[in-house]
Short mmCIF file of C-alpha atoms (C1' of nucleotides) in Angstrom, two decimals:
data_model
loop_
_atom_site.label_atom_id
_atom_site.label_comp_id
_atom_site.label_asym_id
_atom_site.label_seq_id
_atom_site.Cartn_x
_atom_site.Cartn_y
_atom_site.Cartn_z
CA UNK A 1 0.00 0.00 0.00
CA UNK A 2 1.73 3.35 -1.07
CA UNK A 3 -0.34 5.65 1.47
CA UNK A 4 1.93 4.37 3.65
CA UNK A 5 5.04 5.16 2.50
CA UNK A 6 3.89 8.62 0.90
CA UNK A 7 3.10 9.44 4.75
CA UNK A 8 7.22 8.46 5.75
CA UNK A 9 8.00 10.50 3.02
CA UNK A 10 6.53 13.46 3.65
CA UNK A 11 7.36 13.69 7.31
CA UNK A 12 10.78 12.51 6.17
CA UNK A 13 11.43 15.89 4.74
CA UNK A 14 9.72 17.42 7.54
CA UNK A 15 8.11 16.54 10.53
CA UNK A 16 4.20 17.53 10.62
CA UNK A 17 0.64 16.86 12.33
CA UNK A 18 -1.84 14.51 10.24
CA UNK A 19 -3.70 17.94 9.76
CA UNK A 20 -0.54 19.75 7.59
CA UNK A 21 -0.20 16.32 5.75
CA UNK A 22 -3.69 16.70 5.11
CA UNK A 23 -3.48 20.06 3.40
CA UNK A 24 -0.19 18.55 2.09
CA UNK A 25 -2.10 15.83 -0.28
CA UNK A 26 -4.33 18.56 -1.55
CA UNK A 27 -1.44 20.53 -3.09
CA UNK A 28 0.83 19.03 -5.98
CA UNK A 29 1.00 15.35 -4.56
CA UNK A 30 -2.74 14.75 -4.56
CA UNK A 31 -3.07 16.33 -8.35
CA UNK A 32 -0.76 14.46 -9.65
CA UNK A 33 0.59 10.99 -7.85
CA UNK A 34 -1.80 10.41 -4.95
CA UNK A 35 -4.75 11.66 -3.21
CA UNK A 36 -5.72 10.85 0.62
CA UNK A 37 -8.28 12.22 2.87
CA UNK A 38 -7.67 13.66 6.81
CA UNK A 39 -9.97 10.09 7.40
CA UNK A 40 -7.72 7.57 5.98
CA UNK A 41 -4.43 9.80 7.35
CA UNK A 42 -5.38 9.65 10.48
CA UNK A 43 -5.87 5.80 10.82
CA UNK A 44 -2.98 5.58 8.86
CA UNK A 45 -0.57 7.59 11.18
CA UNK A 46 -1.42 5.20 14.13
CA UNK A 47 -0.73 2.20 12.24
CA UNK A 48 2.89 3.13 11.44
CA UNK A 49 3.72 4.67 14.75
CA UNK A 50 2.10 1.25 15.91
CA UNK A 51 4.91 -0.60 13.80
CA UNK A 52 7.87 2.11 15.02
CA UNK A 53 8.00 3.21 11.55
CA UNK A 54 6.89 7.63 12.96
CA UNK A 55 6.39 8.48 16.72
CA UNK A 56 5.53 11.88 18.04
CA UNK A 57 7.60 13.85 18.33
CA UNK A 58 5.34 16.73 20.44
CA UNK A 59 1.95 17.39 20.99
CA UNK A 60 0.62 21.31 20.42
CA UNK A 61 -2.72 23.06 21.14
CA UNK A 62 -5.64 21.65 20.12
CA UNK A 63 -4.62 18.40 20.36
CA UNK A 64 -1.80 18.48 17.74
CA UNK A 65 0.28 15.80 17.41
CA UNK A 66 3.82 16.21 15.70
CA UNK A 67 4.76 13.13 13.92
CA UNK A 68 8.41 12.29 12.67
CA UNK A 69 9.95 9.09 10.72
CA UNK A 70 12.28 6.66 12.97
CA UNK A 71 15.30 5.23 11.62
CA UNK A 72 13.54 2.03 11.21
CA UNK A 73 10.51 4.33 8.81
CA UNK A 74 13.54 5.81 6.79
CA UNK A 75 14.83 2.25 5.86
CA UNK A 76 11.70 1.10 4.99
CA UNK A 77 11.23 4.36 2.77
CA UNK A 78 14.62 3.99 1.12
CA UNK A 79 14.49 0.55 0.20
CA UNK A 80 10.61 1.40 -0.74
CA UNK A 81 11.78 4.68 -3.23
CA UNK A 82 15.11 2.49 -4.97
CA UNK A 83 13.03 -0.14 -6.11
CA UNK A 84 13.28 -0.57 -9.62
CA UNK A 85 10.78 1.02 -12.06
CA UNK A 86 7.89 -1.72 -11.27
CA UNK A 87 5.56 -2.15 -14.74
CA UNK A 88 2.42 -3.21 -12.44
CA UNK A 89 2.78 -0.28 -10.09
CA UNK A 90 -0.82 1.27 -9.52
CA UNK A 91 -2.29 3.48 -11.94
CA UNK A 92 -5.64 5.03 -11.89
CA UNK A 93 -5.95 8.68 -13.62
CA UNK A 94 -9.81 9.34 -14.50
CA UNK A 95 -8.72 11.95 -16.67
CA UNK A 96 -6.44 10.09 -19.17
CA UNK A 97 -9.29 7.42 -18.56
CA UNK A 98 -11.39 9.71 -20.76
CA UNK A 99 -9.14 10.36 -22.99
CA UNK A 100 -8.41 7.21 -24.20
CA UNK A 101 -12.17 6.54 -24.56
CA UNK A 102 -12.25 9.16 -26.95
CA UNK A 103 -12.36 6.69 -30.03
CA UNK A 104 -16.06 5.92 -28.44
CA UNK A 105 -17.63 9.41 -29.63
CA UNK A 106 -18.35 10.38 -32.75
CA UNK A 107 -16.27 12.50 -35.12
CA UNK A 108 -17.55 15.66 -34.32
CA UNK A 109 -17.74 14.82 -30.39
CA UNK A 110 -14.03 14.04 -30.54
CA UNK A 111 -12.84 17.25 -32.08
CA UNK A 112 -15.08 19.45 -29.15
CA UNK A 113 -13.31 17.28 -27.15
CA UNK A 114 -9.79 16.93 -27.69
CA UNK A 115 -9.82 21.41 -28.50
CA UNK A 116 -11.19 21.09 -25.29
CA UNK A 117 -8.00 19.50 -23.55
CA UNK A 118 -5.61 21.27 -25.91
CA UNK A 119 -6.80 24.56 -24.84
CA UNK A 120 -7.30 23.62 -21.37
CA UNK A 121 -3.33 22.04 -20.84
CA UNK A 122 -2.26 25.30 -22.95
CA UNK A 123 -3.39 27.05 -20.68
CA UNK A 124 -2.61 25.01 -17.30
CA UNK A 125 1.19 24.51 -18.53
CA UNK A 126 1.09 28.76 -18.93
CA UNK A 127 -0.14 29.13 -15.80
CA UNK A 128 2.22 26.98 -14.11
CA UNK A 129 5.40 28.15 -15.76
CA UNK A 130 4.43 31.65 -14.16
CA UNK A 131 3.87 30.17 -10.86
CA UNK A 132 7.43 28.42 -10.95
CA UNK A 133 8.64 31.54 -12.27
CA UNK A 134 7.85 33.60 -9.32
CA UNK A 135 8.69 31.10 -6.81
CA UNK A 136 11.61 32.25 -4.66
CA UNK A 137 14.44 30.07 -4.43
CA UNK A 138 14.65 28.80 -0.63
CA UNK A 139 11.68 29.40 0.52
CA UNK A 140 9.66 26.85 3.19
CA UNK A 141 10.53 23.10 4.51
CA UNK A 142 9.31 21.38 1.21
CA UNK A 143 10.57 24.38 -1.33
CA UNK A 144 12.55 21.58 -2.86
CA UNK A 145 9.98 19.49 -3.28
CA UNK A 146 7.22 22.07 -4.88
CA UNK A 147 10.05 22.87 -7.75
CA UNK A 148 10.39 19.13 -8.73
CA UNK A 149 6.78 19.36 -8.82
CA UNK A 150 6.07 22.11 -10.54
CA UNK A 151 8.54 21.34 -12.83
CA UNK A 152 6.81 17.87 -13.27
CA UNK A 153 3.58 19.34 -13.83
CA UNK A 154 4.49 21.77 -16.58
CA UNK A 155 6.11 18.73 -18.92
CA UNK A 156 3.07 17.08 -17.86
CA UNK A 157 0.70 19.30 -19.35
CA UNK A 158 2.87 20.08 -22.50
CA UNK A 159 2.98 16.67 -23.58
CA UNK A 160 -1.18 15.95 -22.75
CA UNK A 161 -1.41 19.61 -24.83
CA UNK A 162 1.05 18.48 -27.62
CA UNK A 163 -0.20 14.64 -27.73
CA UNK A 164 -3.94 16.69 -28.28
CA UNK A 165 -3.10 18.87 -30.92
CA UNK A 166 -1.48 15.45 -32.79
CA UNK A 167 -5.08 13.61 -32.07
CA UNK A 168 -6.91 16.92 -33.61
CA UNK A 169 -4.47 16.60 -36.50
CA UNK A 170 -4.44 12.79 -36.92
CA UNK A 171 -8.14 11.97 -36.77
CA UNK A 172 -9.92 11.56 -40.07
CA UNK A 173 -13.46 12.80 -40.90
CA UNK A 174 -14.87 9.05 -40.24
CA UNK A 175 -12.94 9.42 -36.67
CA UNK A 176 -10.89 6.47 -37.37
CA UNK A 177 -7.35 7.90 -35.86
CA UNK B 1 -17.12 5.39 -10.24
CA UNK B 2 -14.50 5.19 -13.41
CA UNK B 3 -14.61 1.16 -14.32
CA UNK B 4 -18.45 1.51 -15.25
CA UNK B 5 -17.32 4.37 -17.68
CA UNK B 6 -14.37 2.35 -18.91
CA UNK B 7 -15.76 -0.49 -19.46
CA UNK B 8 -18.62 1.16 -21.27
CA UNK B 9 -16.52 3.13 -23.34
CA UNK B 10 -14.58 -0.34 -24.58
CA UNK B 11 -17.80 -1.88 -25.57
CA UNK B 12 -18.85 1.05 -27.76
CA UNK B 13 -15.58 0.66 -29.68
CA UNK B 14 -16.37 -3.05 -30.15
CA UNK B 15 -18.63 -5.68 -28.32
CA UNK B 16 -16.57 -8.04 -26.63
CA UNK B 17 -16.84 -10.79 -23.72
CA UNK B 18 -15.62 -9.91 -19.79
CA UNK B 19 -12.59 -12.15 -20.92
CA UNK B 20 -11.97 -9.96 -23.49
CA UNK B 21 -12.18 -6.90 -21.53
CA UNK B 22 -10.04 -8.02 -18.84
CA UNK B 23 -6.85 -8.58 -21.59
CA UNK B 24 -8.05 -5.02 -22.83
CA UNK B 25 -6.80 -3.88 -19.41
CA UNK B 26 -3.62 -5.63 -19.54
CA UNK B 27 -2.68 -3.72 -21.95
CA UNK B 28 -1.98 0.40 -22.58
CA UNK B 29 -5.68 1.32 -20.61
CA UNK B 30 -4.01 -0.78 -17.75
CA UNK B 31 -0.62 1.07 -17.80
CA UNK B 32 -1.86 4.78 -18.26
CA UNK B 33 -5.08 5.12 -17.31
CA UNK B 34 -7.21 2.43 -15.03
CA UNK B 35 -6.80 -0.55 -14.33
CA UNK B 36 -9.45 -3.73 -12.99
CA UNK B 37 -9.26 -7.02 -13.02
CA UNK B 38 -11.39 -9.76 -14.12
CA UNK B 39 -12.74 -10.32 -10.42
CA UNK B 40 -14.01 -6.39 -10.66
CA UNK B 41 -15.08 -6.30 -14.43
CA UNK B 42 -17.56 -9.58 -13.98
CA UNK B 43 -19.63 -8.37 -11.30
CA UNK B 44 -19.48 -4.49 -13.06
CA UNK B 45 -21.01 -6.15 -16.41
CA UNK B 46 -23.73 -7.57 -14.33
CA UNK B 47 -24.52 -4.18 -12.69
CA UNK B 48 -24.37 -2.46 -15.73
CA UNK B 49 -26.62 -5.15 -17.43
CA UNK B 50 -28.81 -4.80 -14.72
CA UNK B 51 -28.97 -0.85 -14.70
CA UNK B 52 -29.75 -1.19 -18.83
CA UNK B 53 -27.06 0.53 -20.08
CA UNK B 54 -25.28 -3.05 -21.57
CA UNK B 55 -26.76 -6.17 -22.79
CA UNK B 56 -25.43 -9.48 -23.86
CA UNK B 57 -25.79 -9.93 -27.50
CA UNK B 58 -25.08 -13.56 -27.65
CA UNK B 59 -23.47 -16.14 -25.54
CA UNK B 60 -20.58 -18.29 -27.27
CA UNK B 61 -18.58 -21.53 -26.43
CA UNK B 62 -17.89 -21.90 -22.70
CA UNK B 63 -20.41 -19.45 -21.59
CA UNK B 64 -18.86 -16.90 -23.24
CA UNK B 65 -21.55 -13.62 -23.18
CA UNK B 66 -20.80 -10.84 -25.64
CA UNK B 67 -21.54 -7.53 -24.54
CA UNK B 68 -23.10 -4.81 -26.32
CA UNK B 69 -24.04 -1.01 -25.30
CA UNK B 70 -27.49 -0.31 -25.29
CA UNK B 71 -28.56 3.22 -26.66
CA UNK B 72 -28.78 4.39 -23.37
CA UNK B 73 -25.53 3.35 -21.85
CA UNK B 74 -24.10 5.16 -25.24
CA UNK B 75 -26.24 8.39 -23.80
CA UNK B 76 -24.43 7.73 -20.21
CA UNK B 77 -21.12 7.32 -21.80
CA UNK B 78 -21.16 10.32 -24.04
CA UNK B 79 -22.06 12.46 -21.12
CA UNK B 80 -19.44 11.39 -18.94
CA UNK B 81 -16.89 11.84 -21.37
CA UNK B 82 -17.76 15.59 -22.61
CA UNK B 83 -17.85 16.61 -18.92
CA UNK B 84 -15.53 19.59 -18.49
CA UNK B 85 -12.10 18.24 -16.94
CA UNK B 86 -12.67 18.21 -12.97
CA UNK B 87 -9.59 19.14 -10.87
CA UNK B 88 -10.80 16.50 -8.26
CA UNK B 89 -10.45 13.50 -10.83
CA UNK B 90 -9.29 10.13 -9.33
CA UNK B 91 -5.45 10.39 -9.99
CA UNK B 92 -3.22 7.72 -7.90
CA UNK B 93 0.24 6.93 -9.40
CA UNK B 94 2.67 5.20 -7.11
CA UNK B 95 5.97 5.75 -9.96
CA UNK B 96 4.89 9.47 -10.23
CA UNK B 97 4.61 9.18 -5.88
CA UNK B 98 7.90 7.50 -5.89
CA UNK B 99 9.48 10.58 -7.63
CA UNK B 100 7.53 13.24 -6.00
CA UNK B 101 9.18 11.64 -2.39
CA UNK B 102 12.84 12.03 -4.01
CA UNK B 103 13.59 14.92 -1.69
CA UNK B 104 13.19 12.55 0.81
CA UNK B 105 16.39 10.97 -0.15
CA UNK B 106 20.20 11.20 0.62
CA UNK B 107 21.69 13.34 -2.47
CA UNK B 108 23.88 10.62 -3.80
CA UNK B 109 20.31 8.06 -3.47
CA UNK B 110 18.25 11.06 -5.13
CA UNK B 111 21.26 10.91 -8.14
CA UNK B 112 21.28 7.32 -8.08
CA UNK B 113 16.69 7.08 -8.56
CA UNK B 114 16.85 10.30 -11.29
CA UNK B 115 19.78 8.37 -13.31
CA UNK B 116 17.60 4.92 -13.33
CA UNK B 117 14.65 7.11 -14.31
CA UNK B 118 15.79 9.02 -17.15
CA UNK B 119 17.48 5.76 -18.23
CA UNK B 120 14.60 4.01 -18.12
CA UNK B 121 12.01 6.32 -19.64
CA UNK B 122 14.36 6.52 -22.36
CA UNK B 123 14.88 3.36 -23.30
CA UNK B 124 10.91 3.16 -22.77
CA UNK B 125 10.30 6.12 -25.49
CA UNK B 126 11.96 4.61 -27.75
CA UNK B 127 10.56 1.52 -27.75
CA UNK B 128 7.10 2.41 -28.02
CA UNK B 129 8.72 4.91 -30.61
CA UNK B 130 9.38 1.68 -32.82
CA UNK B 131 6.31 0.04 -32.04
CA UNK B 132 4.03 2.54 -33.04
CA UNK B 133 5.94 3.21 -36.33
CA UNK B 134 5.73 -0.96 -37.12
CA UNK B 135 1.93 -1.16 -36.82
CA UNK B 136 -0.23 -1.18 -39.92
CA UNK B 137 -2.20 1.22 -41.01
CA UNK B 138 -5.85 -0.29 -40.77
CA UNK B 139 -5.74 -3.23 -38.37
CA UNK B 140 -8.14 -4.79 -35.99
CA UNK B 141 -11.54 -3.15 -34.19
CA UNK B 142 -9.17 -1.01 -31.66
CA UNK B 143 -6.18 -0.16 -33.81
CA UNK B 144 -7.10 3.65 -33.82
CA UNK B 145 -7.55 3.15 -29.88
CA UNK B 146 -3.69 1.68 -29.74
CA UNK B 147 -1.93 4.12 -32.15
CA UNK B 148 -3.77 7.15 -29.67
CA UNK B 149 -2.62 5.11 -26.60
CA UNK B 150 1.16 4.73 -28.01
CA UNK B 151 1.10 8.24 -29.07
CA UNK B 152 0.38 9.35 -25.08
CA UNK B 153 2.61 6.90 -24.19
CA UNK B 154 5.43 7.79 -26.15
CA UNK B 155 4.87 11.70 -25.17
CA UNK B 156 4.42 10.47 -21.54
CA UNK B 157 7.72 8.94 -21.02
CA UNK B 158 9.50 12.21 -23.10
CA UNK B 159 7.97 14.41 -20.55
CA UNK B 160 9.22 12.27 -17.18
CA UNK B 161 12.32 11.48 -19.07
CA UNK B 162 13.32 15.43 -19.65
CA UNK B 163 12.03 16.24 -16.22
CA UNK B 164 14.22 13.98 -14.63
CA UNK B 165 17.34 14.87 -16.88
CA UNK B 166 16.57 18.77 -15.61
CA UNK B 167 16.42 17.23 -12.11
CA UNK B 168 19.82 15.66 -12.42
CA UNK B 169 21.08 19.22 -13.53
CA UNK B 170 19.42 21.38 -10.66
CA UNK B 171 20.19 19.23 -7.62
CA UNK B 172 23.05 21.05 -5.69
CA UNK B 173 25.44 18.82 -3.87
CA UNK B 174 23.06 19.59 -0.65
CA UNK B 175 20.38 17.98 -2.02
CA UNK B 176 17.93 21.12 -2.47
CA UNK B 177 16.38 21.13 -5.92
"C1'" DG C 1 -20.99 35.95 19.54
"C1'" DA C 2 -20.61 34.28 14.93
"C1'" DC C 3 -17.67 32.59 11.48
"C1'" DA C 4 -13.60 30.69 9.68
"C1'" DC C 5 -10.16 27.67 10.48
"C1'" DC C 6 -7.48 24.36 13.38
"C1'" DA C 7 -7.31 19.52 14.69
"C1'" DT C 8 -8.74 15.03 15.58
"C1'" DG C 9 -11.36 11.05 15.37
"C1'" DT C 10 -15.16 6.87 14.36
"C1'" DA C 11 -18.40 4.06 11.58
"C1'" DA C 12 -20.82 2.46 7.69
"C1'" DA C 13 -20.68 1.67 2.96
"C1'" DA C 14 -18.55 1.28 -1.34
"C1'" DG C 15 -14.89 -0.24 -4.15
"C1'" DG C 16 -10.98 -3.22 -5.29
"C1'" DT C 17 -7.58 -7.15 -4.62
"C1'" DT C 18 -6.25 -11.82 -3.48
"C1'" DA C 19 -7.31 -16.34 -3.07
"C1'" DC C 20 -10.22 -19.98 -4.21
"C1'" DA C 21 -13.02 -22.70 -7.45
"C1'" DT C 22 -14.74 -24.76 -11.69
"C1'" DG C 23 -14.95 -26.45 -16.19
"C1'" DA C 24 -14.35 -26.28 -21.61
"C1'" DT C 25 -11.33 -26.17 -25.62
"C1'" DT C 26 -7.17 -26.38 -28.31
"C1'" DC C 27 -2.58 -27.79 -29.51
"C1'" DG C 28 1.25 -30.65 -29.44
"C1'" DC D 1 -3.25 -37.03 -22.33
"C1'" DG D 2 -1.11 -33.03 -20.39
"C1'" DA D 3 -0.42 -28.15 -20.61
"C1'" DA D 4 -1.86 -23.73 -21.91
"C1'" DT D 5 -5.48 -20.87 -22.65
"C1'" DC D 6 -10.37 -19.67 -22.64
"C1'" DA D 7 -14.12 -18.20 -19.69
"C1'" DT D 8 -16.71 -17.34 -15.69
"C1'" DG D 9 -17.68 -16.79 -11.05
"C1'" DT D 10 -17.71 -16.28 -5.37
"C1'" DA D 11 -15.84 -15.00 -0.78
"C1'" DA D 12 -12.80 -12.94 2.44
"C1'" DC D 13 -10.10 -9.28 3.14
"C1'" DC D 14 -8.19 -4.76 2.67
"C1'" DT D 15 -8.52 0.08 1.33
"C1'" DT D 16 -10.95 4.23 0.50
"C1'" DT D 17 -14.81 7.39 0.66
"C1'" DT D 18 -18.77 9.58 2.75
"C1'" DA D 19 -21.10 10.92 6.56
"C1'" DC D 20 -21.15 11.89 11.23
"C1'" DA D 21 -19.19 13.91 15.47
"C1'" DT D 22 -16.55 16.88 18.61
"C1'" DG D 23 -14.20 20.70 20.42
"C1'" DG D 24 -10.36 24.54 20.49
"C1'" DT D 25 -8.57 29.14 18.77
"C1'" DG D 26 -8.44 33.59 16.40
"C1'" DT D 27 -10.68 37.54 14.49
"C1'" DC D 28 -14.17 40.88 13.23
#
DNA sequence: GACACCATGTAAAAGGTTACATGATTCG
DNA sequence: CGAATCATGTAACCTTTTACATGGTGTC
């Protein structure tokens, strides 16, 4: 289960309550690898501090509680993270889902649909570049870590915006691409 | 839920049987998109069946039972696919988690994952590359399904390949990206 | 004092995976 | 006739989502 070890790594870059992971997975990670609720966190957090993997470090107001990776939790992550490229690691993206489904609509349904996603990852990969423009270098605990993203994103959006405009341009009038 | 929607969207391709289906999944759908095996696409056919929007056309050798979409499942299907893309889409990705944790990493590990990476997604580019280029023009019921599915593909593992090249660049000694 | 936000948790239901189970057909 | 492949299904278990539930703190 990967919730698991997305947890250790997160609080292996920096400690935090299951609260600031949970704003954590709305951010980059949950748009783009892996999304997670405060209900399965929470659970979550107690069954690796039950296994010595995180322990708490502090508890704040409101009953806070600071969680940081053991050494045994940043094993576990590094041997999880060098694993080799795995080809039946899980995938589930409802977006590309739809996109690949595309060859079930009609001609003109297709081209509404794939000016739809060129325009809208044109515009997403713009946006982004700005964002990771403006970013100052340094910055907070994770600054690293929303770079790589952003970076990650952009590509990601170029290519869905690229591999679009190649559909538009590739599909005949019978839809057959 | 996405596997009613996939598995609707295959059938208006082409009918086919749950067997069928479930080697459709093995393939590109299963490694970019979604992916469900036979133990979740039997029952789903039922429901489906059940709900109207599928129907068996004709049952073959072994109890084989060909599927077909009903007018209204097409109806269900076309709507689902010309929604406007939703920011809250299912995405879970454990090799796109597994790079977003790199930070969590020792530099010379983070140099070591990036270098197996951009190797990887490489050599993976390329192949598909050659793959797509061999396939005939024409082919079976999903051929135009498989050339937009290597297409993505191919684009896909460009993107994660540059990113991690410019990740192997912009890593300082100190590990900060 | 109301509202937004901080901060945690449980329980029921839905969804998905693993293991188990069965039998037909085809090819060598 | 044995092995691989075709073809379907159920049951137990695990994971995830949705709904419910509670209370503290800061600010206007």
């Amino acid at each position: 289960m990967s919730l698991s070890h997305a947890l250790l790594g997160l609080l292996a870059v920096a400690p935090a309550s299951g609260y600031e992971l949970t704003k954590e997975f709305e951010q980059e990670i949950g748009r783009y690898a892996w999304q997670a609720g405060h209900t399965s966190i929470y659970p979550e957090l107690g069954k690796l501090a039950a296994r010595g993997l995180v322990h708490v470090t502090h508890e704040g107001a409101r009953g806070a509680k600071t969680y940081d990776v053991t050494d045994e939790g940043r094993e576990e992550l590094r041997s999880w993270l060098l694993q080799p490229p795995n080809p039946t690691a899980t995938v589930r993206n409802e977006q590309v889902l739809r996109m690949f489904l595309l060859s079930a609509l009609e001609p003109a349904d297709q081209r509404l649909m794939l000016t739809r996603i060129a325009e809208h990852t044109g515009r997403a990969a713009t946006e982004l570049r700005a964002v990771v423009a403006t970013e100052t270098p340094g910055g907070g605990p994770r600054a690293g870590f929303g770079r790589l993203a952003g970076e990650f994103g952009i590509r990601q959006y170029e290519a869905v915006h690229e591999w679009a405009l190649w559909a538009l341009d590739h599909i005949a009038e019978d839809g057959q691409a």
